[in-house]
Coordinates of N, CA and C in Angstrom, one line a residue:
A1 N 0.2 -12.7 8.2 CA 0.6 -11.4 7.8 C 1.4 -11.4 6.5
T2 N 2.2 -12.4 6.4 CA 3.1 -12.4 5.2 C 2.2 -12.6 3.9
T3 N 1.2 -13.5 4.0 CA 0.3 -13.8 2.8 C -0.5 -12.5 2.6
F4 N -1.0 -11.9 3.6 CA -1.8 -10.7 3.4 C -1.0 -9.6 2.7
L5 N 0.2 -9.3 3.2 CA 1.1 -8.3 2.6 C 1.5 -8.7 1.2
L6 N 1.8 -9.9 1.0 CA 2.1 -10.4 -0.3 C 1.0 -10.1 -1.3
L7 N -0.2 -10.4 -1.0 CA -1.4 -10.1 -1.8 C -1.5 -8.6 -2.0
L8 N -1.4 -7.9 -1.0 CA -1.5 -6.4 -1.0 C -0.5 -5.8 -2.0
F9 N 0.8 -6.2 -1.9 CA 1.8 -5.7 -2.8 C 1.7 -6.2 -4.2
V10 N 1.3 -7.4 -4.4 CA 1.2 -8.0 -5.8 C 0.0 -7.2 -6.5
I11 N -1.1 -7.0 -5.8 CA -2.2 -6.3 -6.4 C -1.8 -4.8 -6.7
S12 N -1.1 -4.3 -5.8 CA -0.6 -2.9 -6.0 C 0.4 -2.8 -7.2
V13 N 1.3 -3.7 -7.3 CA 2.2 -3.7 -8.4 C 1.5 -3.9 -9.7
L14 N 0.6 -4.8 -9.8 CA -0.2 -5.1 -11.0 C -0.9 -3.8 -11.4
H15 N -1.5 -3.1 -10.4 CA -2.3 -1.9 -10.7 C -1.3 -0.8 -11.3
K16 N -0.2 -0.7 -10.7 CA 0.8 0.3 -11.1 C 1.4 0.0 -12.5
L17 N 1.7 -1.3 -12.7 CA 2.2 -1.7 -14.0 C 1.2 -1.6 -15.1
S18 N -0.1 -1.7 -14.8 CA -1.2 -1.7 -15.8 C -1.2 -0.3 -16.5
D19 N -0.7 0.8 -15.8 CA -0.7 2.1 -16.3 C 0.3 2.9 -15.6
V20 N 1.6 2.7 -16.0 CA 2.7 3.4 -15.3 C 2.6 4.9 -15.5
T21 N 2.1 5.4 -16.6 CA 2.0 6.8 -16.8 C 1.0 7.4 -15.8
H22 N -0.1 6.7 -15.6 CA -1.1 7.1 -14.6 C -0.5 7.2 -13.2
F23 N 0.2 6.1 -12.9 CA 0.9 6.1 -11.5 C 1.9 7.2 -11.4
S24 N 2.6 7.5 -12.5 CA 3.6 8.6 -12.5 C 2.9 9.9 -12.2
G25 N 1.6 10.1 -12.7 CA 0.9 11.3 -12.4 C 0.5 11.4 -10.9
Y26 N 0.3 10.3 -10.3 CA 0.0 10.3 -8.8 C 1.3 10.8 -8.1
V27 N 2.4 10.2 -8.5 CA 3.7 10.6 -7.9 C 3.9 12.1 -8.1
M28 N 3.6 12.6 -9.3 CA 3.8 14.0 -9.5 C 2.8 14.9 -8.7
N29 N 1.5 14.4 -8.5 CA 0.5 15.1 -7.8 C 0.9 15.4 -6.3
Y30 N 1.7 14.5 -5.8 CA 2.1 14.6 -4.4 C 3.0 15.9 -4.2
D31 N 3.6 16.3 -5.3 CA 4.4 17.6 -5.3 C 5.5 17.6 -4.2
L32 N 6.2 16.4 -4.2 CA 7.3 16.3 -3.2 C 8.6 16.2 -3.9
L33 N 8.6 16.1 -5.2 CA 9.9 15.9 -6.0 C 10.0 16.9 -7.1
P34 N 11.3 17.2 -7.5 CA 11.4 17.9 -8.7 C 10.9 17.1 -9.9
E35 N 10.4 17.8 -10.9 CA 9.8 17.2 -12.1 C 10.7 16.1 -12.7
A36 N 12.0 16.4 -12.8 CA 13.0 15.5 -13.4 C 13.1 14.2 -12.6
W37 N 12.7 14.1 -11.4 CA 12.8 12.9 -10.6 C 11.5 12.0 -10.7
I38 N 10.4 12.5 -11.2 CA 9.1 11.8 -11.2 C 9.2 10.5 -11.8
K39 N 9.7 10.4 -13.1 CA 9.8 9.1 -13.8 C 10.7 8.1 -13.1
P40 N 11.9 8.5 -12.7 CA 12.8 7.6 -12.0 C 12.2 7.1 -10.7
V41 N 11.6 8.0 -9.9 CA 11.0 7.6 -8.6 C 9.8 6.7 -8.9
T42 N 9.1 6.9 -9.9 CA 7.9 6.1 -10.3 C 8.4 4.6 -10.5
Y43 N 9.5 4.5 -11.3 CA 10.0 3.1 -11.6 C 10.7 2.6 -10.3
L44 N 11.3 3.4 -9.5 CA 11.9 2.9 -8.3 C 10.9 2.4 -7.3
L45 N 9.8 3.1 -7.2 CA 8.7 2.6 -6.3 C 8.1 1.3 -6.8
I46 N 7.9 1.2 -8.1 CA 7.4 -0.1 -8.6 C 8.4 -1.2 -8.4
S47 N 9.6 -0.9 -8.6 CA 10.7 -1.9 -8.4 C 10.8 -2.4 -7.0
I48 N 10.7 -1.4 -6.1 CA 10.7 -1.8 -4.6 C 9.5 -2.7 -4.3
E49 N 8.3 -2.3 -4.8 CA 7.2 -3.2 -4.5 C 7.3 -4.6 -5.1
I50 N 7.9 -4.7 -6.3 CA 8.2 -6.0 -6.9 C 9.1 -6.8 -6.0
M51 N 10.2 -6.1 -5.6 CA 11.2 -6.8 -4.7 C 10.5 -7.2 -3.4
I52 N 9.7 -6.4 -2.8 CA 9.0 -6.8 -1.6 C 8.1 -8.0 -1.9
S53 N 7.4 -8.0 -3.0 CA 6.5 -9.2 -3.3 C 7.4 -10.4 -3.5
L54 N 8.5 -10.4 -4.2 CA 9.3 -11.5 -4.4 C 9.9 -12.0 -3.0
G55 N 10.4 -11.0 -2.2 CA 11.0 -11.3 -0.9 C 10.0 -12.0 0.0
L56 N 8.7 -11.6 -0.1 CA 7.7 -12.2 0.8 C 7.4 -13.6 0.4
M57 N 7.7 -14.0 -0.8 CA 7.5 -15.4 -1.3 C 8.6 -16.3 -0.9
I58 N 9.8 -15.8 -0.6 CA 11.0 -16.6 -0.3 C 11.3 -16.4 1.2
P59 N 11.1 -17.4 2.0 CA 11.3 -17.3 3.5 C 12.6 -16.7 3.9
A60 N 13.7 -17.0 3.2 CA 15.0 -16.5 3.5 C 15.1 -14.9 3.4
F61 N 14.2 -14.3 2.6 CA 14.2 -12.9 2.4 C 13.0 -12.2 3.1
N62 N 12.2 -12.9 3.9 CA 11.1 -12.3 4.5 C 11.4 -11.1 5.4
T63 N 12.5 -11.2 6.2 CA 12.8 -10.1 7.1 C 13.1 -8.9 6.3
V64 N 13.9 -9.0 5.3 CA 14.3 -7.8 4.5 C 13.1 -7.3 3.8
A65 N 12.3 -8.2 3.2 CA 11.1 -7.7 2.5 C 10.1 -7.1 3.5
M66 N 9.9 -7.6 4.6 CA 8.9 -7.1 5.6 C 9.4 -5.7 6.1
S67 N 10.7 -5.6 6.4 CA 11.3 -4.3 6.8 C 11.1 -3.3 5.7
T68 N 11.4 -3.6 4.5 CA 11.2 -2.7 3.4 C 9.7 -2.3 3.2
A69 N 8.8 -3.3 3.4 CA 7.4 -3.0 3.3 C 7.0 -2.0 4.3
I70 N 7.5 -2.2 5.6 CA 7.2 -1.3 6.7 C 7.6 0.1 6.3
L71 N 8.9 0.2 5.9 CA 9.4 1.6 5.5 C 8.7 2.2 4.4
L72 N 8.3 1.4 3.4 CA 7.6 2.0 2.3 C 6.2 2.4 2.7
L73 N 5.5 1.6 3.5 CA 4.2 2.0 3.9 C 4.2 3.3 4.8
L74 N 5.2 3.4 5.6 CA 5.4 4.6 6.4 C 5.7 5.8 5.6
G75 N 6.6 5.6 4.5 CA 6.9 6.6 3.6 C 5.7 7.1 2.9
Y76 N 4.8 6.2 2.4 CA 3.6 6.6 1.8 C 2.7 7.4 2.7
A77 N 2.6 6.9 4.0 CA 1.8 7.6 5.0 C 2.3 9.0 5.2
I78 N 3.6 9.2 5.3 CA 4.2 10.5 5.5 C 3.9 11.4 4.3
A79 N 4.1 10.9 3.1 CA 3.8 11.7 1.9 C 2.3 12.1 1.9
M80 N 1.4 11.2 2.3 CA 0.0 11.6 2.4 C -0.2 12.7 3.4
L81 N 0.4 12.5 4.6 CA 0.2 13.4 5.7 C 0.7 14.8 5.3
I82 N 1.9 14.9 4.6 CA 2.4 16.2 4.2 C 1.4 16.9 3.3
N83 N 0.8 16.2 2.4 CA -0.1 16.8 1.5 C -1.4 17.1 2.2
I84 N -1.9 16.3 3.1 CA -3.1 16.7 3.9 C -2.9 18.0 4.6
R85 N -1.7 18.1 5.3 CA -1.4 19.3 6.0 C -1.3 20.5 5.1
R86 N -0.9 20.3 3.9 CA -0.8 21.4 2.9 C -2.2 21.8 2.4
G87 N -3.2 20.9 2.6 CA -4.5 21.1 2.1 C -4.7 20.4 0.7
N88 N -3.8 19.7 0.3 CA -3.9 19.0 -1.0 C -4.6 17.6 -0.8
T89 N -5.8 17.6 -0.6 CA -6.6 16.4 -0.4 C -7.3 15.9 -1.6
Q90 N -7.4 16.7 -2.6 CA -8.1 16.3 -3.8 C -7.2 15.6 -4.8
I91 N -6.2 14.9 -4.3 CA -5.4 14.0 -5.2 C -5.6 12.6 -4.8
E92 N -5.6 11.7 -5.8 CA -5.8 10.3 -5.5 C -4.6 9.7 -4.9
C93 N -4.8 8.8 -4.0 CA -3.7 8.2 -3.2 C -2.7 7.4 -4.1
G94 N -3.2 6.7 -5.1 CA -2.4 5.9 -6.0 C -2.0 4.6 -5.4
C95 N -2.8 4.1 -4.5 CA -2.5 2.9 -3.8 C -2.8 1.6 -4.6
G96 N -3.7 1.7 -5.5 CA -4.0 0.6 -6.3 C -5.3 0.0 -6.1
G97 N -6.1 0.5 -5.1 CA -7.4 0.0 -4.8 C -8.4 0.9 -5.4
P98 N -9.6 1.0 -4.8 CA -10.6 1.9 -5.3 C -10.1 3.4 -5.3
V99 N -10.7 4.2 -6.1 CA -10.3 5.6 -6.1 C -10.6 6.2 -4.7
M100 N -9.6 6.7 -4.1 CA -9.7 7.4 -2.8 C -8.8 8.6 -2.8
Y101 N -9.3 9.7 -2.3 CA -8.5 10.9 -2.2 C -7.9 10.9 -0.8
L102 N -6.8 11.7 -0.7 CA -6.0 11.7 0.5 C -6.9 12.1 1.7
S103 N -6.7 11.4 2.8 CA -7.4 11.7 4.1 C -6.6 11.1 5.2
Y104 N -7.0 11.5 6.4 CA -6.4 10.9 7.6 C -6.7 9.4 7.7
D105 N -7.9 9.0 7.1 CA -8.2 7.6 7.1 C -7.2 6.8 6.4
L106 N -6.7 7.3 5.3 CA -5.7 6.5 4.5 C -4.3 6.5 5.3
V107 N -4.0 7.5 6.0 CA -2.8 7.5 6.8 C -2.9 6.5 7.9
L108 N -4.1 6.5 8.5 CA -4.4 5.5 9.6 C -4.4 4.1 9.0
R109 N -4.9 3.9 7.8 CA -4.9 2.6 7.1 C -3.4 2.1 7.0
N110 N -2.5 3.0 6.5 CA -1.2 2.6 6.3 C -0.5 2.2 7.6
C111 N -0.8 3.0 8.7 CA -0.3 2.7 10.0 C -0.8 1.3 10.5
L112 N -2.0 1.0 10.2 CA -2.6 -0.3 10.6 C -1.9 -1.4 9.8
L113 N -1.6 -1.2 8.5 CA -0.8 -2.1 7.8 C 0.6 -2.4 8.3
V114 N 1.2 -1.3 8.8 CA 2.5 -1.5 9.5 C 2.3 -2.3 10.8
L115 N 1.3 -2.1 11.5 CA 1.0 -2.8 12.7 C 0.8 -4.3 12.4
I116 N 0.3 -4.6 11.3 CA 0.1 -6.0 10.8 C 1.5 -6.6 10.5
A117 N 2.3 -5.8 9.9 CA 3.6 -6.3 9.4 C 4.7 -6.5 10.6
I118 N 4.6 -5.7 11.6 CA 5.6 -5.7 12.6 C 5.7 -7.1 13.3
P119 N 4.6 -7.7 13.7 CA 4.8 -9.1 14.4 C 5.4 -10.1 13.4
A120 N 5.1 -10.0 12.1 CA 5.7 -10.9 11.1 C 7.2 -10.7 11.0
L121 N 7.6 -9.4 11.2 CA 9.0 -9.1 11.1 C 9.8 -9.8 12.1
F122 N 9.2 -10.0 13.3 CA 10.0 -10.6 14.4 C 9.7 -12.1 14.6
S123 N 8.8 -12.7 13.8 CA 8.6 -14.1 14.0 C 9.7 -14.9 13.3
P124 N 10.1 -15.9 14.0 CA 11.2 -16.7 13.5 C 10.8 -17.5 12.2
V125 N 11.7 -17.7 11.3 CA 11.4 -18.5 10.1 C 11.6 -20.0 10.6
T126 N 10.5 -20.7 10.4 CA 10.5 -22.1 10.8 C 9.9 -22.9 9.7
N127 N 10.2 -24.2 9.7 CA 9.6 -25.1 8.8 C 8.2 -25.5 9.4
I128 N 7.2 -25.4 8.6 CA 5.9 -25.7 9.1 C 5.3 -26.8 8.1
N129 N 4.4 -27.6 8.6 CA 3.8 -28.7 7.8 C 2.8 -28.1 6.8
M130 N 2.3 -28.9 6.0 CA 1.4 -28.5 4.9 C 0.1 -27.9 5.5
L131 N -0.4 -28.6 6.6 CA -1.7 -28.1 7.2 C -1.5 -26.7 7.7
D132 N -0.4 -26.5 8.5 CA -0.1 -25.2 9.0 C 0.0 -24.1 7.9
T133 N 0.7 -24.5 6.8 CA 0.9 -23.6 5.7 C -0.5 -23.3 5.1
F134 N -1.3 -24.3 4.9 CA -2.6 -24.0 4.3 C -3.4 -23.1 5.2
I135 N -3.4 -23.3 6.5 CA -4.1 -22.4 7.5 C -3.6 -21.0 7.4
A136 N -2.3 -20.9 7.4 CA -1.7 -19.5 7.4 C -2.0 -18.8 6.1
V137 N -1.9 -19.5 5.0 CA -2.2 -18.8 3.7 C -3.7 -18.5 3.6
S138 N -4.5 -19.4 4.1 CA -6.0 -19.1 4.1 C -6.3 -17.9 5.0
C139 N -5.7 -17.8 6.2 CA -6.0 -16.7 7.0 C -5.5 -15.4 6.4
G140 N -4.3 -15.4 5.8 CA -3.8 -14.2 5.1 C -4.7 -13.8 3.9
A141 N -5.2 -14.8 3.2 CA -6.1 -14.5 2.1 C -7.5 -13.9 2.6
L142 N -8.0 -14.5 3.7 CA -9.2 -14.0 4.3 C -9.0 -12.6 4.8
L143 N -7.9 -12.3 5.4 CA -7.6 -11.0 5.9 C -7.5 -10.0 4.7
F144 N -7.0 -10.4 3.6 CA -6.9 -9.6 2.4 C -8.3 -9.3 1.9
L145 N -9.1 -10.3 1.9 CA -10.5 -10.1 1.4 C -11.2 -9.1 2.3
M146 N -11.1 -9.2 3.6 CA -11.7 -8.3 4.5 C -11.1 -6.9 4.3
F147 N -9.8 -6.8 4.1 CA -9.2 -5.5 3.8 C -9.8 -4.9 2.6
T148 N -10.0 -5.7 1.5 CA -10.5 -5.2 0.3 C -11.9 -4.7 0.5
I149 N -12.7 -5.4 1.2 CA -14.1 -4.9 1.5 C -14.1 -3.6 2.3
A150 N -13.2 -3.5 3.3 CA -13.1 -2.3 4.1 C -12.7 -1.1 3.3
E151 N -11.7 -1.4 2.3 CA -11.3 -0.3 1.4 C -12.5 0.2 0.6
K152 N -13.2 -0.7 0.0 CA -14.4 -0.3 -0.8 C -15.4 0.5 0.0
L153 N -15.7 0.0 1.3 CA -16.6 0.8 2.1 C -16.0 2.2 2.4
L154 N -14.7 2.3 2.7 CA -14.1 3.6 3.0 C -14.2 4.5 1.7
A155 N -14.0 3.9 0.6 CA -14.1 4.7 -0.7 C -15.5 5.2 -0.9
N156 N -16.5 4.3 -0.7 CA -17.9 4.7 -0.8 C -18.3 5.8 0.2
F157 N -17.8 5.6 1.4 CA -18.0 6.6 2.4 C -17.5 8.0 2.0
H158 N -16.3 8.0 1.5 CA -15.7 9.3 1.1 C -16.4 9.9 -0.1
H159 N -16.8 9.0 -1.1 CA -17.5 9.5 -2.3 C -18.9 10.1 -1.9
S160 N -19.6 9.4 -1.0 CA -20.9 10.0 -0.5 C -20.7 11.2 0.3
H161 N -19.6 11.3 1.1 CA -19.3 12.5 1.8 C -19.1 13.7 0.9
H162 N -18.3 13.5 -0.2 CA -18.1 14.5 -1.2 C -19.3 14.9 -1.9
L163 N -20.2 14.0 -2.2 CA -21.5 14.3 -2.9 C -22.4 15.1 -2.1
N164 N -22.3 14.9 -0.7 CA -23.2 15.6 0.2 C -22.8 17.0 0.5
R165 N -21.6 17.4 0.0 CA -21.1 18.7 0.3 C -21.8 19.8 -0.5

């Protein structure tokens, strides 16, 4: 779970840093903040995701990083849910993967990510040997690849659904 979430947040951070102005537009499109707060919150969100990524790399900070990741994922889910309830579904989620517009599927995705993180939050930090480390990292990377494929399939489903309207 730690490797999976580390990859998820690193990719997300890289996407956001590649075009901060674009990500700032996503934050603005959610229409949850006064305009003056958009830029500071944009940089705050990116900073939090960087801190989560770094914390997931250092075992001593895993609990804090995992807790922060859970809160951030839930916060993103709540922001999406508020906009879906308002009828604002034609805005891009800003998650860093393929282009996807707000939907209950994305809220569910974030909730599933939280469910992946919760067991890792409560697992004790232990010293493991190289083989166990290799297996854990490989499983996390495989889970991330499966997640990436699922996201692409979900994006394609939503795009085809919009085309058929």
